Amino acid sequence: MTHRIAPKTIVSISLGLLVAFLVVSPASPSEANVESAIKAILAVGKEGKGATEAARALRELSRQEADVLPALLAAMDQASPEASNYLRAAVEAVADKAITQGKPLPVKQLEAFVQDHKHHPKARRLAYDLLLHVDPTLPERWLPGMLQDPSLELRRDAVAMALREAEAALASGDKDAARQKFEQAFRAARDRDQVDALAKQLKALGVSVDIAGHFGFIRDWLLVGPFDNSGGIGFAASYPPENSVDPKAEYVGKQNARLTWKPHTTADPYGVVDLNKAIGKHMGAVGYAYAVVESPEARPVEVRVGSNNAVKVWLNGQELISHEEYHHGNRMDQYIGSGMLKPGRNEVLIKICQNEQKEEWAQSWSFQLRLCDRVGTAVPVTVVKHPAERSAAGTAGEGR
Amino acid sequence: MTSRLGTILPAVLLTGLLVAATPGQAGDWPQFRGPNGSGVSDEKGLPVRWSAEDNIRWKAELPGRGLSCPVIVGDRIYLTACSGYQQDRLHVMCFRVRDGKKLWERQLWATGSTMCHPTTCMAAPTPVADAEGVYALFATADVAAFDPDGHLLWYRSLSRDYPGITNNVGMAASPVVLGDLLFLPLENAGNSFALAVDRRTGATRWKVDRHRDINWITPLVVAMNGKSEVLFQTSREITAYDPQTGKRLWTHEAGLSSVSSPILGGDRILVPGGDFTALKPANGSASPEVLWKSNRIKTSYPSPVYLDGRIYTLNQAGILVCSDAEDGKTLWQLRLKGPFWATPVIGDGKLYAVNEEGTTFVVDLRTEEEQKRLLAQNRIEDKFLATPAIAHRCLFLRSDKYLYCIGEE
């Protein structure tokens, strides 16, 4: 290869800078080919737009030597999900060829890439996987320092290693060391299976853990319902809480029932609110849950919901989630919407629709909702316990 | 079965109803249920007995789970899998038939929902392959084409192209190919549709809305008087579309299965449902004629298989039922032991039915003596949900952990 691009430069700059660098530098034909091939792949769009050009570009990139890998990985920083999968195919083709031919991978550049948190987490994990081909000691050396890694997969491996170490300490009789390691791993864990395993170990050691708080589940709600969802009409219907929430308001609900907001605090460790208990068992019904959270600053947030029911979610009036499916399964973080928290008061409204299926397994009417960042870390907000004030400018439906 | 053939063959010739030419050459197993989606191979010398130690030609370790079946074209076996805590790593692999050597493996990052029932996973749809490569659809609605050497030809995120696809139980219907077209069954509880794309570029050729409900039916391609039709089935109907344009040709409405896929049986389309139904398509857009219905033929998760005028189905109780395709009457039954998720396959006069626990029942279809029907029960301790494949005088079984090539020397 005749590339004269310093790999360290490649991994530390965005693709835009990379392109600029290539433009002002006297590029070899191979460099120019790489640059235009990456551009073609980044241009791939929805519904197969640009796929023919991307496939051609992929063939060009697949012919390159392994020192092109950092540039391909860096291009993922601003790639669409479609383009990322094309780039991944190029990375795998180039790396496979090098490994099969016994040629070296650019280890130092790949290591620098993994260590640079500015790069896309998935690209960093892919670089890490490439390094594992040449250095099986990598997990031992790196994972202890990756407990707070923004790549969920790297963090998961780091937590798994910490969990094993804690269990080993426990088995050797060193309870203090085990507890400290379990606590450290618990703080870092973001996947439910690991959190569960760690919470169980900590409880056995007499340490109390707050799983709902760890994940950022909202526990304090105002609830109102049932409104009508006979024949599934309720999902599309806009009932009064979608216009504004007044905790003192009275509504006319299903079968002319007089409805008022009721405070509810769930004690479920995963923040599950059972509406069959909190509102009452109803079929063909809509319930609303409303919460107010105070944020110290403006920040991006993910609203994550699990429910067996059809749901809609609004944050400060903006619809983030709309999913009309009933009783096909329920898991934490089933539906994810991205939004922005404002400094100060923020309003969360969720609509939970129950249908009229009679089967025993279709009787669940419940939800869980949490606020977190993209990694799944609870965002620092204070939940206002059972707010009494009317919403300032409505809660839903107008995109406020 | 000579007499049965004598009945069916003239009917086939008269009506011209045939399975349309689908990918692969003789001896290949290119898609779900093999050649033409029939579940039947013309291979001979297939194995009767094996165990974890005996008659295993090779086994290859897999990087993740999958309910998808191996598909085989020439000397290549293509297989999909998924891995990762969120099942968001989607694998496409290629193995060499003769020794199980992994020739290449590619991964995609899932872009659609990975929510599903724990029994299934994101690698549930079976890929389809031809001489130009493999077309892999995942439950996340990610779809990609690779050439035989593992080069990505095209990729699409259908969940981003057409937002609102949802099946929280998990999608599992498999794509099929006809000529230049790849048909993708995306029937689901949200944005529900059938899609035809150019298999060489991934570009959309047509898209039609379908009934909104979760569904696991693999389409069936048939030829009718020289014209091909592609059939899509949901719990409410089975509809034939013009493969080139997506124009609806005919619909038969009834309470049908959303799990067990239809199959061609001679001059008729055999449709699982509340009543198992034999349909004879009419010419043009007229509704098909209902030849017979039977509430005695029950299918569970496995789809039916057809050979020489006989329909073979596995019901929920693990009973293999052989029915007459002429009138739906039961010819014989054989109690096996389930649970069965995989569809049985047929080759060399034998039916292979693998249950979840790894016992494959080998049933002799040539004998009429009841006590001689069950030839063997072969156990490999592993979890098997995928439908087997047959090629190169071998049976290919896919478990959660391994791909097994089984053949007698």
GROMACS .gro file of N, CA, C and O in nm, chain B residues 341-386:
model
  184
  741TRP      N    1  -4.139  -2.827   1.607
  741TRP     CA    2  -4.143  -2.692   1.547
  741TRP      C    3  -4.104  -2.701   1.400
  741TRP      O    4  -4.153  -2.626   1.316
  742ALA      N    5  -4.013  -2.794   1.370
  742ALA     CA    6  -3.961  -2.807   1.234
  742ALA      C    7  -4.063  -2.878   1.145
  742ALA      O    8  -4.136  -2.967   1.190
  743THR      N    9  -4.066  -2.839   1.020
  743THR     CA   10  -4.148  -2.907   0.920
  743THR      C   11  -4.077  -3.035   0.876
  743THR      O   12  -3.955  -3.034   0.856
  744PRO      N   13  -4.151  -3.146   0.860
  744PRO     CA   14  -4.086  -3.268   0.811
  744PRO      C   15  -4.037  -3.250   0.667
  744PRO      O   16  -4.091  -3.168   0.593
  745VAL      N   17  -3.938  -3.329   0.632
  745VAL     CA   18  -3.890  -3.328   0.493
  745VAL      C   19  -3.886  -3.473   0.443
  745VAL      O   20  -3.881  -3.567   0.523
  746ILE      N   21  -3.888  -3.486   0.311
  746ILE     CA   22  -3.897  -3.618   0.250
  746ILE      C   23  -3.785  -3.636   0.148
  746ILE      O   24  -3.756  -3.545   0.070
  747GLY      N   25  -3.726  -3.755   0.149
  747GLY     CA   26  -3.629  -3.791   0.048
  747GLY      C   27  -3.605  -3.941   0.050
  747GLY      O   28  -3.613  -4.003   0.157
  748ASP      N   29  -3.581  -3.999  -0.066
  748ASP     CA   30  -3.544  -4.140  -0.073
  748ASP      C   31  -3.652  -4.229  -0.011
  748ASP      O   32  -3.622  -4.329   0.055
  749GLY      N   33  -3.778  -4.187  -0.026
  749GLY     CA   34  -3.888  -4.266   0.028
  749GLY      C   35  -3.904  -4.260   0.177
  749GLY      O   36  -3.979  -4.337   0.237
  750LYS      N   37  -3.833  -4.167   0.239
  750LYS     CA   38  -3.839  -4.157   0.386
  750LYS      C   39  -3.880  -4.015   0.427
  750LYS      O   40  -3.842  -3.917   0.361
  751LEU      N   41  -3.955  -4.008   0.535
  751LEU     CA   42  -3.990  -3.879   0.593
  751LEU      C   43  -3.909  -3.860   0.720
  751LEU      O   44  -3.898  -3.952   0.802
  752TYR      N   45  -3.850  -3.742   0.734
  752TYR     CA   46  -3.770  -3.709   0.852
  752TYR      C   47  -3.843  -3.601   0.932
  752TYR      O   48  -3.872  -3.494   0.880
  753ALA      N   49  -3.871  -3.633   1.057
  753ALA     CA   50  -3.937  -3.535   1.145
  753ALA      C   51  -3.852  -3.520   1.271
  753ALA      O   52  -3.835  -3.615   1.346
  754VAL      N   53  -3.796  -3.401   1.291
  754VAL     CA   54  -3.708  -3.378   1.406
  754VAL      C   55  -3.784  -3.300   1.513
  754VAL      O   56  -3.846  -3.197   1.483
  755ASN      N   57  -3.783  -3.351   1.635
  755ASN     CA   58  -3.853  -3.278   1.741
  755ASN      C   59  -3.756  -3.186   1.816
  755ASN      O   60  -3.634  -3.186   1.792
  756GLU      N   61  -3.814  -3.105   1.905
  756GLU     CA   62  -3.736  -3.001   1.971
  756GLU      C   63  -3.617  -3.060   2.048
  756GLU      O   64  -3.510  -3.001   2.056
  757GLU      N   65  -3.637  -3.180   2.106
  757GLU     CA   66  -3.531  -3.239   2.190
  757GLU      C   67  -3.422  -3.309   2.111
  757GLU      O   68  -3.329  -3.361   2.169
  758GLY      N   69  -3.435  -3.313   1.979
  758GLY     CA   70  -3.327  -3.367   1.898
  758GLY      C   71  -3.346  -3.509   1.852
  758GLY      O   72  -3.253  -3.570   1.801
  759THR      N   73  -3.469  -3.563   1.869
  759THR     CA   74  -3.497  -3.696   1.814
  759THR      C   75  -3.556  -3.679   1.674
  759THR      O   76  -3.655  -3.609   1.656
  760THR      N   77  -3.490  -3.744   1.578
  760THR     CA   78  -3.543  -3.744   1.442
  760THR      C   79  -3.609  -3.878   1.416
  760THR      O   80  -3.546  -3.983   1.429
  761PHE      N   81  -3.736  -3.874   1.382
  761PHE     CA   82  -3.810  -3.994   1.347
  761PHE      C   83  -3.798  -4.015   1.197
  761PHE      O   84  -3.829  -3.924   1.119
  762VAL      N   85  -3.752  -4.135   1.160
  762VAL     CA   86  -3.739  -4.167   1.018
  762VAL      C   87  -3.853  -4.262   0.982
  762VAL      O   88  -3.864  -4.371   1.039
  763VAL      N   89  -3.938  -4.218   0.892
  763VAL     CA   90  -4.061  -4.292   0.860
  763VAL      C   91  -4.052  -4.341   0.716
  763VAL      O   92  -4.023  -4.263   0.624
  764ASP      N   93  -4.077  -4.470   0.698
  764ASP     CA   94  -4.075  -4.530   0.565
  764ASP      C   95  -4.209  -4.501   0.496
  764ASP      O   96  -4.314  -4.546   0.541
  765LEU      N   97  -4.205  -4.428   0.389
  765LEU     CA   98  -4.329  -4.393   0.319
  765LEU      C   99  -4.365  -4.497   0.213
  765LEU      O  100  -4.469  -4.487   0.150
  766ARG      N  101  -4.278  -4.594   0.193
  766ARG     CA  102  -4.305  -4.692   0.086
  766ARG      C  103  -4.383  -4.811   0.136
  766ARG      O  104  -4.450  -4.878   0.059
  767THR      N  105  -4.374  -4.835   0.265
  767THR     CA  106  -4.443  -4.953   0.316
  767THR      C  107  -4.589  -4.921   0.350
  767THR      O  108  -4.621  -4.808   0.386
  768GLU      N  109  -4.673  -5.019   0.335
  768GLU     CA  110  -4.811  -5.004   0.379
  768GLU      C  111  -4.834  -5.081   0.509
  768GLU      O  112  -4.945  -5.087   0.560
  769GLU      N  113  -4.726  -5.140   0.562
  769GLU     CA  114  -4.738  -5.216   0.687
  769GLU      C  115  -4.711  -5.123   0.806
  769GLU      O  116  -4.600  -5.070   0.821
  770GLU      N  117  -4.812  -5.106   0.885
  770GLU     CA  118  -4.808  -5.008   0.992
  770GLU      C  119  -4.689  -5.027   1.087
  770GLU      O  120  -4.622  -4.931   1.123
  771GLN      N  121  -4.665  -5.153   1.121
  771GLN     CA  122  -4.559  -5.180   1.220
  771GLN      C  123  -4.420  -5.159   1.164
  771GLN      O  124  -4.323  -5.154   1.238
  772LYS      N  125  -4.408  -5.146   1.033
  772LYS     CA  126  -4.277  -5.127   0.972
  772LYS      C  127  -4.249  -4.982   0.935
  772LYS      O  128  -4.144  -4.950   0.879
  773ARG      N  129  -4.347  -4.897   0.962
  773ARG     CA  130  -4.334  -4.759   0.915
  773ARG      C  131  -4.219  -4.684   0.983
  773ARG      O  132  -4.142  -4.615   0.918
  774LEU      N  133  -4.212  -4.699   1.113
  774LEU     CA  134  -4.109  -4.623   1.184
  774LEU      C  135  -3.976  -4.695   1.171
  774LEU      O  136  -3.952  -4.798   1.235
  775LEU      N  137  -3.888  -4.641   1.090
  775LEU     CA  138  -3.759  -4.706   1.063
  775LEU      C  139  -3.659  -4.684   1.175
  775LEU      O  140  -3.580  -4.771   1.208
  776ALA      N  141  -3.659  -4.565   1.230
  776ALA     CA  142  -3.557  -4.535   1.331
  776ALA      C  143  -3.594  -4.410   1.409
  776ALA      O  144  -3.671  -4.325   1.362
  777GLN      N  145  -3.542  -4.401   1.530
  777GLN     CA  146  -3.546  -4.278   1.611
  777GLN      C  147  -3.401  -4.245   1.645
  777GLN      O  148  -3.336  -4.322   1.714
  778ASN      N  149  -3.354  -4.135   1.597
  778ASN     CA  150  -3.212  -4.101   1.614
  778ASN      C  151  -3.201  -3.976   1.701
  778ASN      O  152  -3.258  -3.873   1.668
  779ARG      N  153  -3.124  -3.987   1.806
  779ARG     CA  154  -3.120  -3.875   1.903
  779ARG      C  155  -2.984  -3.806   1.901
  779ARG      O  156  -2.880  -3.869   1.904
  780ILE      N  157  -2.989  -3.675   1.896
  780ILE     CA  158  -2.871  -3.593   1.924
  780ILE      C  159  -2.916  -3.495   2.031
  780ILE      O  160  -3.013  -3.421   2.011
  781GLU      N  161  -2.850  -3.494   2.141
  781GLU     CA  162  -2.893  -3.408   2.252
  781GLU      C  163  -2.862  -3.263   2.224
  781GLU      O  164  -2.748  -3.218   2.235
  782ASP      N  165  -2.961  -3.192   2.178
  782ASP     CA  166  -2.946  -3.051   2.146
  782ASP      C  167  -3.087  -2.998   2.121
  782ASP      O  168  -3.182  -3.077   2.116
  783LYS      N  169  -3.100  -2.870   2.102
  783LYS     CA  170  -3.233  -2.813   2.079
  783LYS      C  171  -3.250  -2.786   1.929
  783LYS      O  172  -3.170  -2.713   1.871
  784PHE      N  173  -3.354  -2.846   1.870
  784PHE     CA  174  -3.374  -2.836   1.726
  784PHE      C  175  -3.512  -2.773   1.697
  784PHE      O  176  -3.614  -2.831   1.730
  785LEU      N  177  -3.510  -2.658   1.635
  785LEU     CA  178  -3.636  -2.596   1.592
  785LEU      C  179  -3.640  -2.574   1.441
  785LEU      O  180  -3.743  -2.538   1.386
  786ALA      N  181  -3.527  -2.590   1.376
  786ALA     CA  182  -3.519  -2.560   1.232
  786ALA      C  183  -3.555  -2.681   1.148
  786ALA      O  184  -3.525  -2.795   1.183
   0.00000   0.00000   0.00000
